[in-house]
Coordinates of N, CA and C in Angstrom, one line a residue:
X435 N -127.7 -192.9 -128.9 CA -127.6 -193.3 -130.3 C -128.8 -194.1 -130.6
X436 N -129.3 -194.0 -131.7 CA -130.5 -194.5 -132.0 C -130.1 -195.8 -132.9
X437 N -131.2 -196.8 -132.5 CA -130.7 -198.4 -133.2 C -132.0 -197.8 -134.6
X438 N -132.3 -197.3 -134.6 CA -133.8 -197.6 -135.9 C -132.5 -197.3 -137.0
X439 N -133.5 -198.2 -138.0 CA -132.5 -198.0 -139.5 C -132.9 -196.7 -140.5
X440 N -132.4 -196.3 -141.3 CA -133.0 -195.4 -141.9 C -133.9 -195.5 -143.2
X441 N -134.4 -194.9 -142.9 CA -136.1 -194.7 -143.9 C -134.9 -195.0 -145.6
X442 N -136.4 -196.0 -145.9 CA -135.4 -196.2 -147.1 C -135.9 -195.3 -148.5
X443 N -134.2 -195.3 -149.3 CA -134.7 -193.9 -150.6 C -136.0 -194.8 -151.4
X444 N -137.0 -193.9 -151.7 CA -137.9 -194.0 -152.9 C -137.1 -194.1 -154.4
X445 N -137.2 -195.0 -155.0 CA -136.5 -195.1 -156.2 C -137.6 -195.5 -157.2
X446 N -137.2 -194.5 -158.5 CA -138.0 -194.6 -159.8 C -137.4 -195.4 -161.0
X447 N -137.6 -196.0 -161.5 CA -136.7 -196.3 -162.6 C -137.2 -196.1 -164.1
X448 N -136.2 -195.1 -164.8 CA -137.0 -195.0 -166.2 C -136.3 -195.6 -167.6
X449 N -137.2 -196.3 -167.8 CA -136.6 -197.1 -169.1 C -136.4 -198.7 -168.8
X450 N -137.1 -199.7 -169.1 CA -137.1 -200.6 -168.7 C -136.6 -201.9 -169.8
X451 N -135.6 -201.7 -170.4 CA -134.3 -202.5 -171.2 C -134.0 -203.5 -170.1
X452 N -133.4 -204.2 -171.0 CA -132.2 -205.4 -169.7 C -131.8 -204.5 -168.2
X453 N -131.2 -203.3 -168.6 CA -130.4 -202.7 -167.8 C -131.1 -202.1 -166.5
X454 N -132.7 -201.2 -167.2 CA -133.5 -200.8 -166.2 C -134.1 -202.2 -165.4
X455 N -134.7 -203.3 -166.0 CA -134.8 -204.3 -165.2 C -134.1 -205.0 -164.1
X456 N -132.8 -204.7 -164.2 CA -131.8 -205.3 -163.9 C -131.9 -204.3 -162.1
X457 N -131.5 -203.1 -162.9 CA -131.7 -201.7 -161.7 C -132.9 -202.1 -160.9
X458 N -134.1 -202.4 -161.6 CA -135.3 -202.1 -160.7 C -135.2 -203.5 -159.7
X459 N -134.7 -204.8 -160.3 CA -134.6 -205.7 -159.6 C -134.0 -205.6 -158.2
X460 N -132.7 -204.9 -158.7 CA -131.6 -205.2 -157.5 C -132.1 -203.4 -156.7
X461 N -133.0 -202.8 -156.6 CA -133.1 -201.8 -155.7 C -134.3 -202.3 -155.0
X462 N -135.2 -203.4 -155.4 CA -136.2 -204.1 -154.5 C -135.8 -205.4 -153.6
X463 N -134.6 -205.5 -154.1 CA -133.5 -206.4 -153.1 C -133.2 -206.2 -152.0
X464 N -132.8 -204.8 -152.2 CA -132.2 -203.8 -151.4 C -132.8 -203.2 -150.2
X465 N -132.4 -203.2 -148.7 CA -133.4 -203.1 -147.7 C -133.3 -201.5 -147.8
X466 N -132.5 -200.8 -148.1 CA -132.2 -199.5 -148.3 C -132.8 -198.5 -149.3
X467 N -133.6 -199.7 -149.9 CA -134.5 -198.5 -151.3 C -135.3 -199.3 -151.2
X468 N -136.7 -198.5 -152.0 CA -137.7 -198.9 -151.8 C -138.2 -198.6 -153.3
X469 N -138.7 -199.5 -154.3 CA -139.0 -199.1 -155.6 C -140.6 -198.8 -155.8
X470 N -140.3 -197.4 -155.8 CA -141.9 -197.1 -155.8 C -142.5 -196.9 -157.3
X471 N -141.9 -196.8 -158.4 CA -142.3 -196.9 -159.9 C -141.5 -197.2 -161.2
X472 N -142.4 -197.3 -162.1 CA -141.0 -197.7 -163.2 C -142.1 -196.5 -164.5
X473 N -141.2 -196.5 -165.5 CA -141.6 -195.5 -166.5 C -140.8 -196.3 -168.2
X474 N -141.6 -196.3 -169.0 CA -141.3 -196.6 -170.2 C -142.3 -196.2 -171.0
X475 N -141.9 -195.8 -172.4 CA -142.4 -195.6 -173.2 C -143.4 -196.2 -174.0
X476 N -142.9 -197.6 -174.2 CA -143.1 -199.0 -174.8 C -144.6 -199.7 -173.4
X477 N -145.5 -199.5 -173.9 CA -146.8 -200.2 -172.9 C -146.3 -201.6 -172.8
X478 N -146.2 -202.0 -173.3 CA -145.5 -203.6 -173.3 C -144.7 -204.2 -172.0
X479 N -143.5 -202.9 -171.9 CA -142.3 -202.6 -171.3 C -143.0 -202.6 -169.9
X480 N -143.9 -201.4 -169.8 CA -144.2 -201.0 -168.6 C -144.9 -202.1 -167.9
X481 N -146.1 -202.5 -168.4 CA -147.1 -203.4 -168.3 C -146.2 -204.8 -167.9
X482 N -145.3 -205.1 -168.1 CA -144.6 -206.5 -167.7 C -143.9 -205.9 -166.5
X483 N -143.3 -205.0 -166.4 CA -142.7 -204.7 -164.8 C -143.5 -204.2 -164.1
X484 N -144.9 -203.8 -164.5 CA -146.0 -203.7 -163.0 C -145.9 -205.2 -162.5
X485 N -146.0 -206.4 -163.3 CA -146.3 -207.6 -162.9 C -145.2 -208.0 -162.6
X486 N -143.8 -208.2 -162.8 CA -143.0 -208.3 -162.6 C -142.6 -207.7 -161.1
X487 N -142.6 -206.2 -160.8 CA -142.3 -206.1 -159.7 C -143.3 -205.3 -158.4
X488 N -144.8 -205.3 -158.9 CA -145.8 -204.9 -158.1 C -145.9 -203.6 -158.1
X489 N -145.4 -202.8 -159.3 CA -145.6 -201.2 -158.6 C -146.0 -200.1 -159.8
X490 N -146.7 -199.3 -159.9 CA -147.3 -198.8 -161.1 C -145.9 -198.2 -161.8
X491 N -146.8 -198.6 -163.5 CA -145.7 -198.2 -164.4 C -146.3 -197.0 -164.8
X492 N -146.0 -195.8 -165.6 CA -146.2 -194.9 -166.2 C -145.7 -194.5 -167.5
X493 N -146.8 -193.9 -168.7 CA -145.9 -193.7 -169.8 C -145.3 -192.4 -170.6
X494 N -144.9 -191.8 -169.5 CA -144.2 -190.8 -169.5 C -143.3 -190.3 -168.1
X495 N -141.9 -189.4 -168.2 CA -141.4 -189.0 -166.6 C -142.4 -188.1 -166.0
X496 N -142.8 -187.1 -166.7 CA -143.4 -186.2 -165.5 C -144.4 -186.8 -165.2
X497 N -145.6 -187.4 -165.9 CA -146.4 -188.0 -165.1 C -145.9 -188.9 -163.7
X498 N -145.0 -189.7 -164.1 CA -144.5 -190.4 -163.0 C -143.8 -189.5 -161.2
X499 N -143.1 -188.4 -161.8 CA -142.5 -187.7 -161.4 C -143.6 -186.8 -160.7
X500 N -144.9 -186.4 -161.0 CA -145.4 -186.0 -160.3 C -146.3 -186.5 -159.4
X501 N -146.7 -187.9 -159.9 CA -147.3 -188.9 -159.0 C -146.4 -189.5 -157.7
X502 N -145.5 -189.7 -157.9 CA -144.7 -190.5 -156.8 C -144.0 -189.9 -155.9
X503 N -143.1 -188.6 -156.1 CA -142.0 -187.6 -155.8 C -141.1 -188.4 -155.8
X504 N -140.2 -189.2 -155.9 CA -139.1 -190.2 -155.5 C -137.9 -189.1 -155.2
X505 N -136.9 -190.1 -154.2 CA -135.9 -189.6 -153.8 C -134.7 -189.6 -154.9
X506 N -134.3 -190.7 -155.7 CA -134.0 -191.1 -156.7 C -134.8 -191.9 -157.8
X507 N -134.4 -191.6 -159.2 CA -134.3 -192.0 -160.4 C -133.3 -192.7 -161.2
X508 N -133.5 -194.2 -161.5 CA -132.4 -194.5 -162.1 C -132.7 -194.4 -163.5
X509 N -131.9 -193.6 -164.7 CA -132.2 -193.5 -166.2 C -131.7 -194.4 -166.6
X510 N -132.6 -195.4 -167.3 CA -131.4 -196.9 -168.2 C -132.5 -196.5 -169.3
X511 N -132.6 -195.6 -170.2 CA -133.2 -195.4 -171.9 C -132.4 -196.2 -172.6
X512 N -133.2 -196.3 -173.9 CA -132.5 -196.7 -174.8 C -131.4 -195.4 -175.3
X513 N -130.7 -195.8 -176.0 CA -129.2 -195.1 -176.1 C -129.8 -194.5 -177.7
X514 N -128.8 -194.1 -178.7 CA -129.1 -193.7 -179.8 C -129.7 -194.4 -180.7
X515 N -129.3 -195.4 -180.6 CA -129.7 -196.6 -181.8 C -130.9 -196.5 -181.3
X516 N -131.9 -196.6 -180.0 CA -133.0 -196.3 -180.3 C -133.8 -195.3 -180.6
X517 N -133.5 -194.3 -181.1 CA -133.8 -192.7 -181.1 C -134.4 -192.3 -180.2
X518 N -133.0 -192.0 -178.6 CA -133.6 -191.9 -177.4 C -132.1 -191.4 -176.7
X519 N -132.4 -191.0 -175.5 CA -131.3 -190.4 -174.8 C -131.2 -190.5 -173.5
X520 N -130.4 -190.1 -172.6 CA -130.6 -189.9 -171.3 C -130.8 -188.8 -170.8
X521 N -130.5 -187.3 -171.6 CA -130.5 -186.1 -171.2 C -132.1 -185.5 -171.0
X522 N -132.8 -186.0 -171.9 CA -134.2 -184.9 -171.4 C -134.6 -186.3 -170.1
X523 N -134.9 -187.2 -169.4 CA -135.5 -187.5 -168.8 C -134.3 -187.7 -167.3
X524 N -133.2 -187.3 -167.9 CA -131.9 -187.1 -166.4 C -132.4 -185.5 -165.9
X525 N -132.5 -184.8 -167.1 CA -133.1 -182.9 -166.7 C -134.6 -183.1 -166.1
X526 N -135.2 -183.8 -166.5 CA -136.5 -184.0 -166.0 C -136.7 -184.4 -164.4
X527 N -136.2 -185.4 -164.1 CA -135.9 -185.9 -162.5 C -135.1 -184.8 -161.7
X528 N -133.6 -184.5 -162.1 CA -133.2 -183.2 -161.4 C -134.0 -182.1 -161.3
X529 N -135.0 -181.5 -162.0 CA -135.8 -180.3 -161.8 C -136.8 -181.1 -161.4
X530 N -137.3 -182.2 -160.7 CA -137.9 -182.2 -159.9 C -137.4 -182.3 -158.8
X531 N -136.7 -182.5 -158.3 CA -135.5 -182.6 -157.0 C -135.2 -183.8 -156.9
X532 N -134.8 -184.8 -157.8 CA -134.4 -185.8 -158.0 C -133.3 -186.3 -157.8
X533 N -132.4 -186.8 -156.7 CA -130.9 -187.4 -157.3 C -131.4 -188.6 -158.3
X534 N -130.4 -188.8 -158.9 CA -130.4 -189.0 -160.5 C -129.1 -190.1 -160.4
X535 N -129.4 -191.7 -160.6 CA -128.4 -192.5 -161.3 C -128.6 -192.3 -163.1
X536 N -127.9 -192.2 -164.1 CA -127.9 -192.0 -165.2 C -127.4 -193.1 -166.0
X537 N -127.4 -193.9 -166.6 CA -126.5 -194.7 -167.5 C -125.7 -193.9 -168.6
X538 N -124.5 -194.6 -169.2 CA -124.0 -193.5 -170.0 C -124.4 -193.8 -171.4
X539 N -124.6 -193.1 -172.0 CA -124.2 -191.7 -172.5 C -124.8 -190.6 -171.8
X540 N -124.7 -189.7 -171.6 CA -125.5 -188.2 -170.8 C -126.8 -187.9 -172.1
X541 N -126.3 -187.6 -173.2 CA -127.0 -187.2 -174.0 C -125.9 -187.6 -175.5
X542 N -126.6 -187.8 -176.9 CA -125.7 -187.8 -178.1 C -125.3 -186.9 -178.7
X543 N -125.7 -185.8 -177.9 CA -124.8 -184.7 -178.7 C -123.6 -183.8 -177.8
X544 N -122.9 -183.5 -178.0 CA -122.0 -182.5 -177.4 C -122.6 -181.5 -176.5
X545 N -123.5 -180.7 -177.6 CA -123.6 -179.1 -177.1 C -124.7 -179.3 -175.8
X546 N -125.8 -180.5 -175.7 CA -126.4 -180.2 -174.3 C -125.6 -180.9 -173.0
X547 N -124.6 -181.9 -173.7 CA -124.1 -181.9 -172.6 C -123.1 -180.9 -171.4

């Protein structure tokens, strides 16, 4: 039996609200993930969690998604109120081979869900 620990998951986090901060914080906590980038739309957003937590921001997913490969993505977007979703950038991480933490809502409408 082997004592080594296991390689920790690469984790992305997109959307950087209270909630993505919160995510990105507690997965750099974490000996078991490893936070390799964060993604927002808002330069502001991104630009305070490079300094915040040492790791390049990006202002867009596939850019990010194709810079990093991460094992996981955590989506914390803004919700409707901010004319935003979780469904194009939850589809975006899965078709890159992403497992995918999502916050809820999936998406505001019915039919793509």
């Amino acid at each position: 039996m082997s004592s080594s620990s296991p390689r920790p998951l690469r984790v992305a986090v997109i959307g950087l609200g209270p909630i993505g901060n919160l995510h990105a914080r507690l997965y750099q906590e974490d000996d078991l993930a490893e936070l390799v980038g964060v993604c927002d739309l808002l330069p502001d957003r991104a630009s305070a969690a490079t300094e915040r937590f040492g790791v390049p921001a990006f202002p867009d997913v596939p850019t990010m998604l194709s810079a990093l490969s991460p094992d996981v993505c955590s989506v914390a977007t803004g919700g409707y109120e901010y004319s935003s979703d979780h469904y194009e950038p939850t589809i975006q991480a899965l078709e890159a081979g992403c497992h995918v933490l999502c916050e809820k809502p999936i998406c505001n409408e019915l039919q793509p869900a």
